[in-house]
Amino acid sequence: MNAKRKLALVLGAGVAPLLAVVLPATTASAHGYVSSPPSRQAQCASGVVDCGQIKYEPQSVEGPKGLKSCSGGNAQFAELDNDSKGWKATPVGSSADFSWTLTARHATSTWQYYIGGSKIAEFNDNGAQPGATKTHHVNLSGYSGRQKVLAVWNIADTANAFYACIDLQIGGGGTPGDGGGDGGDPGDCTASAWEAGRVYNGGDTVSYNGHTWRAKWWVQGDQPGTTGEWGVWEDLGTC
């Protein structure tokens, strides 16, 4: 064996272990989380709550099917299970639209929603592959006040699921996705008055100038009615 070939073999043997260490492991083929109303991991990602590692990968709360935990059993995401961490509750009515952001799509068996361990809704996709987003309209009648909803995305061809917890204030304002205001008389507004210095998350509702407004995403300081049709505030009608 000549010297050049020996050198190539030595270098190859030395580099291979380094590549094994440096190159990332293959990631799962499916990822997703509830982005509206903002789930706990969505609040982490937007900086509303300080949560550590989950801030950088809100779509990665994956665990075995059948769990009832916000973290999906992941120790590195255990903060999601902490109910006293200061999560912002989105005001909704007797129903709500839950929208998933799917960073990688995968064949789906079912989507499930729970409150207090009781299943309140299930949607069967029969193995179909979803689009980049998925929205479900869920009936919340029978519940009121602050509630924690556990949303579960069950993957069809693996033993795993993705988990997201959403904090709601049921009966505390307009219903996300309900199509607008009820045409009530000015002065009958039930949502809290808009405050310039307050932070609002997507789905939060406020009253201002006789109208109810819903924030489409995180906002602070932008006055309702001044951001235009494509701005942060959606006019739900008079109240």
mmCIF file of C-alpha atoms in Angstrom:
data_model
loop_
_atom_site.group_PDB
_atom_site.id
_atom_site.type_symbol
_atom_site.label_atom_id
_atom_site.label_comp_id
_atom_site.label_asym_id
_atom_site.label_seq_id
_atom_site.Cartn_x
_atom_site.Cartn_y
_atom_site.Cartn_z
ATOM 1 C CA MET A 1 0.000 0.000 0.000
ATOM 2 C CA ASN A 2 1.532 3.329 -1.027
ATOM 3 C CA ALA A 3 1.912 6.269 1.329
ATOM 4 C CA LYS A 4 -0.874 8.369 -0.242
ATOM 5 C CA ARG A 5 -3.426 5.584 0.118
ATOM 6 C CA LYS A 6 -2.406 4.970 3.734
ATOM 7 C CA LEU A 7 -2.843 8.672 4.496
ATOM 8 C CA ALA A 8 -6.312 8.703 2.897
ATOM 9 C CA LEU A 9 -7.442 5.704 4.947
ATOM 10 C CA VAL A 10 -6.144 7.239 8.180
ATOM 11 C CA LEU A 11 -7.875 10.544 7.481
ATOM 12 C CA GLY A 12 -11.108 8.781 6.571
ATOM 13 C CA ALA A 13 -11.088 6.744 9.743
ATOM 14 C CA GLY A 14 -10.543 9.888 11.785
ATOM 15 C CA VAL A 15 -13.190 12.027 10.103
ATOM 16 C CA ALA A 16 -16.009 9.464 10.157
ATOM 17 C CA PRO A 17 -16.516 9.529 13.962
ATOM 18 C CA LEU A 18 -16.475 13.339 13.879
ATOM 19 C CA LEU A 19 -19.210 13.383 11.262
ATOM 20 C CA ALA A 20 -21.280 11.002 13.349
ATOM 21 C CA VAL A 21 -21.037 13.420 16.272
ATOM 22 C CA VAL A 22 -21.525 16.667 14.342
ATOM 23 C CA LEU A 23 -24.327 15.708 11.972
ATOM 24 C CA PRO A 24 -27.801 15.989 13.565
ATOM 25 C CA ALA A 25 -29.936 12.951 14.108
ATOM 26 C CA THR A 26 -32.855 12.435 11.751
ATOM 27 C CA THR A 27 -35.890 14.318 13.010
ATOM 28 C CA ALA A 28 -39.448 13.037 13.106
ATOM 29 C CA SER A 29 -41.433 13.523 9.932
ATOM 30 C CA ALA A 30 -44.360 15.250 11.615
ATOM 31 C CA HIS A 31 -44.480 18.362 13.772
ATOM 32 C CA GLY A 32 -47.226 20.731 14.814
ATOM 33 C CA TYR A 33 -48.837 22.814 17.543
ATOM 34 C CA VAL A 34 -51.955 24.898 18.195
ATOM 35 C CA SER A 35 -51.183 28.488 17.224
ATOM 36 C CA SER A 36 -54.662 30.003 17.755
ATOM 37 C CA PRO A 37 -55.866 30.467 20.395
ATOM 38 C CA PRO A 38 -52.213 30.583 21.444
ATOM 39 C CA SER A 39 -51.208 27.338 23.128
ATOM 40 C CA ARG A 40 -48.657 27.292 25.924
ATOM 41 C CA GLN A 41 -45.821 26.510 23.521
ATOM 42 C CA ALA A 42 -47.029 29.294 21.211
ATOM 43 C CA GLN A 43 -46.860 31.718 24.130
ATOM 44 C CA CYS A 44 -43.343 30.477 24.821
ATOM 45 C CA ALA A 45 -42.309 30.965 21.196
ATOM 46 C CA SER A 46 -43.661 34.532 21.109
ATOM 47 C CA GLY A 47 -41.942 35.444 24.386
ATOM 48 C CA VAL A 48 -45.153 36.033 26.331
ATOM 49 C CA VAL A 49 -43.961 33.494 28.924
ATOM 50 C CA ASP A 50 -40.356 32.489 29.602
ATOM 51 C CA CYS A 51 -40.161 28.737 29.046
ATOM 52 C CA GLY A 52 -36.648 27.702 28.070
ATOM 53 C CA GLN A 53 -35.950 25.254 25.231
ATOM 54 C CA ILE A 54 -39.549 24.951 23.981
ATOM 55 C CA LYS A 55 -39.290 28.590 22.836
ATOM 56 C CA TYR A 56 -37.217 27.417 19.880
ATOM 57 C CA GLU A 57 -39.286 24.376 18.899
ATOM 58 C CA PRO A 58 -42.970 24.797 19.822
ATOM 59 C CA GLN A 59 -43.857 22.181 17.207
ATOM 60 C CA SER A 60 -41.857 19.414 18.895
ATOM 61 C CA VAL A 61 -44.051 18.350 21.833
ATOM 62 C CA GLU A 62 -44.242 14.702 20.784
ATOM 63 C CA GLY A 63 -44.864 11.654 22.938
ATOM 64 C CA PRO A 64 -46.593 8.266 23.059
ATOM 65 C CA LYS A 65 -50.304 8.216 22.321
ATOM 66 C CA GLY A 66 -52.691 8.221 25.252
ATOM 67 C CA LEU A 67 -50.967 10.768 27.467
ATOM 68 C CA LYS A 68 -52.837 13.598 29.206
ATOM 69 C CA SER A 69 -49.899 15.961 29.742
ATOM 70 C CA CYS A 70 -49.104 19.294 28.124
ATOM 71 C CA SER A 71 -45.453 18.277 27.737
ATOM 72 C CA GLY A 72 -46.143 14.954 26.038
ATOM 73 C CA GLY A 73 -43.990 13.337 28.714
ATOM 74 C CA ASN A 74 -40.861 15.252 27.636
ATOM 75 C CA ALA A 75 -38.740 16.252 30.621
ATOM 76 C CA GLN A 76 -37.153 19.116 28.675
ATOM 77 C CA PHE A 77 -40.621 20.615 28.144
ATOM 78 C CA ALA A 78 -41.878 20.006 31.694
ATOM 79 C CA GLU A 79 -42.610 23.723 32.188
ATOM 80 C CA LEU A 80 -45.629 23.279 29.927
ATOM 81 C CA ASP A 81 -47.225 21.190 32.695
ATOM 82 C CA ASN A 82 -46.874 23.992 35.252
ATOM 83 C CA ASP A 83 -50.373 25.485 35.597
ATOM 84 C CA SER A 84 -49.102 28.316 37.815
ATOM 85 C CA LYS A 85 -46.564 29.665 35.327
ATOM 86 C CA GLY A 86 -48.611 32.701 34.249
ATOM 87 C CA TRP A 87 -50.137 31.472 31.010
ATOM 88 C CA LYS A 88 -52.440 33.974 29.318
ATOM 89 C CA ALA A 89 -56.026 32.745 28.938
ATOM 90 C CA THR A 90 -57.806 33.654 25.706
ATOM 91 C CA PRO A 91 -61.415 34.871 26.167
ATOM 92 C CA VAL A 92 -63.906 32.808 24.147
ATOM 93 C CA GLY A 93 -67.628 32.174 24.070
ATOM 94 C CA SER A 94 -69.454 28.852 24.054
ATOM 95 C CA SER A 95 -67.328 27.529 21.184
ATOM 96 C CA ALA A 96 -63.916 28.184 19.666
ATOM 97 C CA ASP A 97 -61.850 27.493 16.567
ATOM 98 C CA PHE A 98 -58.545 25.740 17.289
ATOM 99 C CA SER A 99 -55.969 26.227 14.532
ATOM 100 C CA TRP A 100 -52.916 24.006 14.207
ATOM 101 C CA THR A 101 -49.719 25.093 12.468
ATOM 102 C CA LEU A 102 -48.103 22.002 10.919
ATOM 103 C CA THR A 103 -44.445 22.454 10.100
ATOM 104 C CA ALA A 104 -44.330 18.937 8.693
ATOM 105 C CA ARG A 105 -47.468 17.126 7.554
ATOM 106 C CA HIS A 106 -48.180 13.496 8.253
ATOM 107 C CA ALA A 107 -50.984 10.982 7.822
ATOM 108 C CA THR A 108 -53.439 11.502 10.671
ATOM 109 C CA SER A 109 -55.766 9.184 12.543
ATOM 110 C CA THR A 110 -57.599 11.569 14.880
ATOM 111 C CA TRP A 111 -57.547 14.984 16.536
ATOM 112 C CA GLN A 112 -58.812 15.041 20.116
ATOM 113 C CA TYR A 113 -59.696 17.761 22.620
ATOM 114 C CA TYR A 114 -60.001 17.323 26.391
ATOM 115 C CA ILE A 115 -60.988 19.438 29.391
ATOM 116 C CA GLY A 116 -60.220 18.033 32.828
ATOM 117 C CA GLY A 117 -59.607 14.562 31.442
ATOM 118 C CA SER A 118 -62.969 14.431 29.624
ATOM 119 C CA LYS A 119 -62.970 14.299 25.836
ATOM 120 C CA ILE A 120 -65.042 17.157 24.436
ATOM 121 C CA ALA A 121 -64.378 16.637 20.714
ATOM 122 C CA GLU A 122 -62.781 14.224 18.251
ATOM 123 C CA PHE A 123 -62.213 14.572 14.514
ATOM 124 C CA ASN A 124 -61.321 11.481 12.473
ATOM 125 C CA ASP A 125 -59.103 12.012 9.422
ATOM 126 C CA ASN A 126 -58.938 8.294 8.548
ATOM 127 C CA GLY A 127 -55.250 8.443 7.650
ATOM 128 C CA ALA A 128 -55.456 11.527 5.437
ATOM 129 C CA GLN A 129 -52.549 13.952 5.193
ATOM 130 C CA PRO A 130 -53.476 17.452 6.424
ATOM 131 C CA GLY A 131 -52.438 20.724 4.850
ATOM 132 C CA ALA A 132 -50.080 23.257 6.385
ATOM 133 C CA THR A 133 -52.828 24.339 8.784
ATOM 134 C CA LYS A 134 -55.816 22.588 10.312
ATOM 135 C CA THR A 135 -58.754 24.176 12.126
ATOM 136 C CA HIS A 136 -61.474 22.554 14.233
ATOM 137 C CA HIS A 137 -64.606 24.189 15.614
ATOM 138 C CA VAL A 138 -65.142 22.870 19.141
ATOM 139 C CA ASN A 139 -68.268 23.221 21.262
ATOM 140 C CA LEU A 140 -67.416 24.396 24.787
ATOM 141 C CA SER A 141 -70.949 24.617 26.150
ATOM 142 C CA GLY A 142 -71.183 23.242 29.656
ATOM 143 C CA TYR A 143 -67.893 24.856 30.652
ATOM 144 C CA SER A 144 -67.225 28.328 31.998
ATOM 145 C CA GLY A 145 -64.464 30.350 33.571
ATOM 146 C CA ARG A 146 -60.801 29.521 33.173
ATOM 147 C CA GLN A 147 -60.227 26.113 31.603
ATOM 148 C CA LYS A 148 -57.244 24.231 30.190
ATOM 149 C CA VAL A 149 -57.857 22.425 26.905
ATOM 150 C CA LEU A 150 -55.543 19.583 25.929
ATOM 151 C CA ALA A 151 -55.340 19.196 22.140
ATOM 152 C CA VAL A 152 -53.907 15.961 20.704
ATOM 153 C CA TRP A 153 -52.812 15.173 17.144
ATOM 154 C CA ASN A 154 -52.635 11.369 16.747
ATOM 155 C CA ILE A 155 -50.384 10.245 13.903
ATOM 156 C CA ALA A 156 -51.747 7.397 11.778
ATOM 157 C CA ASP A 157 -48.645 5.302 11.137
ATOM 158 C CA THR A 158 -46.634 5.718 14.343
ATOM 159 C CA ALA A 159 -47.289 5.134 18.041
ATOM 160 C CA ASN A 160 -46.825 8.847 18.781
ATOM 161 C CA ALA A 161 -48.942 11.962 19.060
ATOM 162 C CA PHE A 162 -48.353 15.705 19.381
ATOM 163 C CA TYR A 163 -49.690 17.612 22.373
ATOM 164 C CA ALA A 164 -50.683 21.216 23.081
ATOM 165 C CA CYS A 165 -52.451 22.847 26.015
ATOM 166 C CA ILE A 166 -54.534 25.978 25.496
ATOM 167 C CA ASP A 167 -55.698 28.182 28.363
ATOM 168 C CA LEU A 168 -59.149 29.696 27.845
ATOM 169 C CA GLN A 169 -61.463 32.041 29.696
ATOM 170 C CA ILE A 170 -64.808 30.625 28.602
ATOM 171 C CA GLY A 171 -67.592 33.161 28.603
ATOM 172 C CA GLY A 172 -65.047 35.953 28.768
ATOM 173 C CA GLY A 173 -65.484 37.521 25.345
ATOM 174 C CA GLY A 174 -66.050 36.891 21.647
ATOM 175 C CA THR A 175 -65.616 33.419 20.204
ATOM 176 C CA PRO A 176 -62.630 33.065 17.863
ATOM 177 C CA GLY A 177 -63.959 32.179 14.432
ATOM 178 C CA ASP A 178 -67.638 32.831 15.221
ATOM 179 C CA GLY A 179 -68.048 35.275 12.352
ATOM 180 C CA GLY A 180 -68.366 38.666 13.992
ATOM 181 C CA GLY A 181 -70.327 40.801 16.391
ATOM 182 C CA ASP A 182 -73.933 40.370 17.375
ATOM 183 C CA GLY A 183 -75.110 43.834 16.401
ATOM 184 C CA GLY A 184 -75.822 44.846 19.994
ATOM 185 C CA ASP A 185 -76.263 48.399 21.168
ATOM 186 C CA PRO A 186 -73.210 50.531 21.986
ATOM 187 C CA GLY A 187 -72.636 50.569 25.725
ATOM 188 C CA ASP A 188 -73.407 46.837 26.097
ATOM 189 C CA CYS A 189 -69.806 45.747 25.460
ATOM 190 C CA THR A 190 -68.772 42.755 27.573
ATOM 191 C CA ALA A 191 -65.083 42.628 26.575
ATOM 192 C CA SER A 192 -62.633 44.659 28.631
ATOM 193 C CA ALA A 193 -61.801 48.143 27.399
ATOM 194 C CA TRP A 194 -58.655 48.444 25.285
ATOM 195 C CA GLU A 195 -55.566 49.638 27.197
ATOM 196 C CA ALA A 196 -52.637 51.162 25.308
ATOM 197 C CA GLY A 197 -49.977 49.727 27.622
ATOM 198 C CA ARG A 198 -51.343 46.208 27.832
ATOM 199 C CA VAL A 199 -49.998 43.220 25.890
ATOM 200 C CA TYR A 200 -52.635 41.314 23.892
ATOM 201 C CA ASN A 201 -52.194 37.861 22.387
ATOM 202 C CA GLY A 202 -53.879 36.415 19.308
ATOM 203 C CA GLY A 203 -57.535 35.748 20.127
ATOM 204 C CA ASP A 204 -57.803 38.366 22.898
ATOM 205 C CA THR A 205 -60.869 40.601 22.616
ATOM 206 C CA VAL A 206 -61.335 44.214 23.702
ATOM 207 C CA SER A 207 -64.002 46.891 23.427
ATOM 208 C CA TYR A 208 -63.220 50.285 21.909
ATOM 209 C CA ASN A 209 -65.439 53.044 20.511
ATOM 210 C CA GLY A 210 -68.571 50.905 20.795
ATOM 211 C CA HIS A 211 -67.086 47.943 18.916
ATOM 212 C CA THR A 212 -65.592 44.611 19.956
ATOM 213 C CA TRP A 213 -62.173 43.895 18.477
ATOM 214 C CA ARG A 214 -60.122 40.694 18.350
ATOM 215 C CA ALA A 215 -56.319 40.592 18.124
ATOM 216 C CA LYS A 216 -55.028 38.424 15.289
ATOM 217 C CA TRP A 217 -51.579 38.116 16.871
ATOM 218 C CA TRP A 218 -49.450 39.581 19.664
ATOM 219 C CA VAL A 219 -49.810 43.349 19.922
ATOM 220 C CA GLN A 220 -49.120 46.240 22.266
ATOM 221 C CA GLY A 221 -49.954 49.903 21.739
ATOM 222 C CA ASP A 222 -51.695 49.640 18.352
ATOM 223 C CA GLN A 223 -55.111 51.289 18.660
ATOM 224 C CA PRO A 224 -58.115 49.296 17.366
ATOM 225 C CA GLY A 225 -59.567 50.809 14.218
ATOM 226 C CA THR A 226 -56.298 52.344 13.034
ATOM 227 C CA THR A 227 -54.474 49.294 11.636
ATOM 228 C CA GLY A 228 -56.636 48.759 8.545
ATOM 229 C CA GLU A 229 -58.232 45.640 7.083
ATOM 230 C CA TRP A 230 -54.970 43.681 7.112
ATOM 231 C CA GLY A 231 -53.825 44.980 10.495
ATOM 232 C CA VAL A 232 -53.693 43.284 13.859
ATOM 233 C CA TRP A 233 -57.230 44.164 15.041
ATOM 234 C CA GLU A 234 -60.324 42.471 13.594
ATOM 235 C CA ASP A 235 -63.611 44.358 14.033
ATOM 236 C CA LEU A 236 -66.247 41.967 15.394
ATOM 237 C CA GLY A 237 -69.000 44.583 15.156
ATOM 238 C CA THR A 238 -70.882 46.876 17.501
ATOM 239 C CA CYS A 239 -71.478 45.932 21.088
#
